[in-house]
């Protein structure tokens, strides 16, 4: 049963990594792909915690979920500010900003 979860984790993490590196145009899509990767890591921690019958994996998953929420809030705030400045969410144009 845990092998099924780990296969799911590999697929989710791969989809998130592929989406992050192949889609370099839209900041929101990149942010969502990073969130999928963090949620797949949480699934690893929770599966390991249930398999070993230990609460440390669940606590670590809660910590990662908190960090992911903070990352999302900061990323969305930067996204809104960048869109107000440039009227686009093209990631390749971010390197042109100089202050």
Short mmCIF file of C-alpha atoms in Angstrom, two decimals:
data_model
loop_
_atom_site.label_atom_id
_atom_site.label_comp_id
_atom_site.label_asym_id
_atom_site.label_seq_id
_atom_site.Cartn_x
_atom_site.Cartn_y
_atom_site.Cartn_z
CA UNK A 1 0.00 0.00 0.00
CA UNK A 2 2.83 2.41 0.78
CA UNK A 3 4.46 1.54 -2.56
CA UNK A 4 1.39 2.95 -4.30
CA UNK A 5 1.76 6.20 -2.36
CA UNK A 6 5.45 6.41 -3.20
CA UNK A 7 4.75 5.85 -6.91
CA UNK A 8 2.16 8.63 -6.69
CA UNK A 9 4.74 10.86 -5.04
CA UNK A 10 7.27 10.22 -7.80
CA UNK A 11 4.68 11.07 -10.46
CA UNK A 12 3.53 14.24 -8.65
CA UNK A 13 7.06 15.43 -7.97
CA UNK A 14 8.08 14.74 -11.57
CA UNK A 15 5.07 16.64 -12.90
CA UNK A 16 5.88 19.59 -10.64
CA UNK A 17 9.54 19.63 -11.61
CA UNK A 18 8.75 19.29 -15.30
CA UNK A 19 6.16 22.05 -15.09
CA UNK A 20 8.59 24.34 -13.31
CA UNK A 21 11.43 23.89 -15.77
CA UNK A 22 9.47 23.59 -19.01
CA UNK A 23 7.05 26.43 -18.39
CA UNK A 24 9.34 29.40 -17.88
CA UNK A 25 6.83 31.95 -19.13
CA UNK A 26 4.13 32.25 -16.48
CA UNK A 27 4.98 32.99 -12.86
CA UNK A 28 1.70 31.65 -11.49
CA UNK A 29 2.10 28.27 -13.19
CA UNK A 30 5.63 28.00 -11.81
CA UNK A 31 4.34 28.81 -8.34
CA UNK A 32 1.64 26.15 -8.61
CA UNK A 33 4.17 23.56 -9.78
CA UNK A 34 6.38 24.31 -6.78
CA UNK A 35 3.34 23.83 -4.54
CA UNK A 36 2.65 20.44 -6.14
CA UNK A 37 6.25 19.45 -5.44
CA UNK A 38 5.96 20.50 -1.79
CA UNK A 39 2.69 18.59 -1.39
CA UNK A 40 4.29 15.47 -2.85
CA UNK A 41 7.10 15.76 -0.30
CA UNK A 42 4.43 16.05 2.39
CA UNK A 43 2.90 12.82 1.13
CA UNK A 44 6.29 11.13 1.53
CA UNK A 45 6.56 12.35 5.11
CA UNK A 46 3.03 11.25 5.96
CA UNK A 47 3.43 7.84 4.32
CA UNK A 48 6.69 7.26 6.16
CA UNK A 49 5.13 8.40 9.42
CA UNK A 50 2.23 5.98 9.10
CA UNK A 51 4.51 3.13 7.97
CA UNK A 52 6.95 3.54 10.85
CA UNK A 53 4.18 4.50 13.31
CA UNK A 54 5.94 7.68 14.41
CA UNK A 55 4.58 11.21 14.78
CA UNK A 56 7.77 12.98 13.68
CA UNK A 57 6.88 12.63 10.00
CA UNK A 58 3.49 14.21 10.61
CA UNK A 59 5.07 17.10 12.48
CA UNK A 60 7.57 17.60 9.67
CA UNK A 61 4.73 17.55 7.13
CA UNK A 62 2.94 20.23 9.14
CA UNK A 63 6.10 22.35 9.16
CA UNK A 64 6.54 21.96 5.39
CA UNK A 65 2.87 22.87 4.87
CA UNK A 66 3.40 26.04 6.93
CA UNK A 67 6.49 26.95 4.91
CA UNK A 68 4.56 26.31 1.68
CA UNK A 69 1.77 28.63 2.81
CA UNK A 70 4.29 31.37 3.59
CA UNK A 71 6.00 30.83 0.24
CA UNK A 72 2.68 31.06 -1.56
CA UNK A 73 1.71 34.27 0.22
CA UNK A 74 5.05 35.88 -0.60
CA UNK A 75 5.01 34.61 -4.18
CA UNK A 76 1.50 35.91 -4.82
CA UNK A 77 2.38 39.29 -3.33
CA UNK A 78 5.41 39.53 -5.62
CA UNK A 79 3.24 38.42 -8.53
CA UNK A 80 0.71 41.19 -7.91
CA UNK A 81 3.43 43.83 -7.56
CA UNK A 82 5.19 42.68 -10.71
CA UNK A 83 1.95 42.63 -12.67
CA UNK A 84 1.14 46.18 -11.56
CA UNK A 85 4.58 47.31 -12.66
CA UNK A 86 4.87 45.53 -16.03
CA UNK A 87 1.29 44.41 -16.90
CA UNK A 88 2.58 40.91 -17.68
CA UNK A 89 3.63 37.81 -15.77
CA UNK A 90 6.43 36.80 -18.16
CA UNK A 91 9.24 35.34 -16.06
CA UNK A 92 11.91 36.06 -18.67
CA UNK A 93 11.34 39.81 -18.33
CA UNK A 94 12.07 39.79 -14.58
CA UNK A 95 15.81 39.83 -15.23
CA UNK A 96 15.36 43.20 -17.00
CA UNK A 97 14.30 44.91 -13.77
CA UNK A 98 16.99 47.22 -12.40
CA UNK A 99 15.54 48.97 -9.43
#
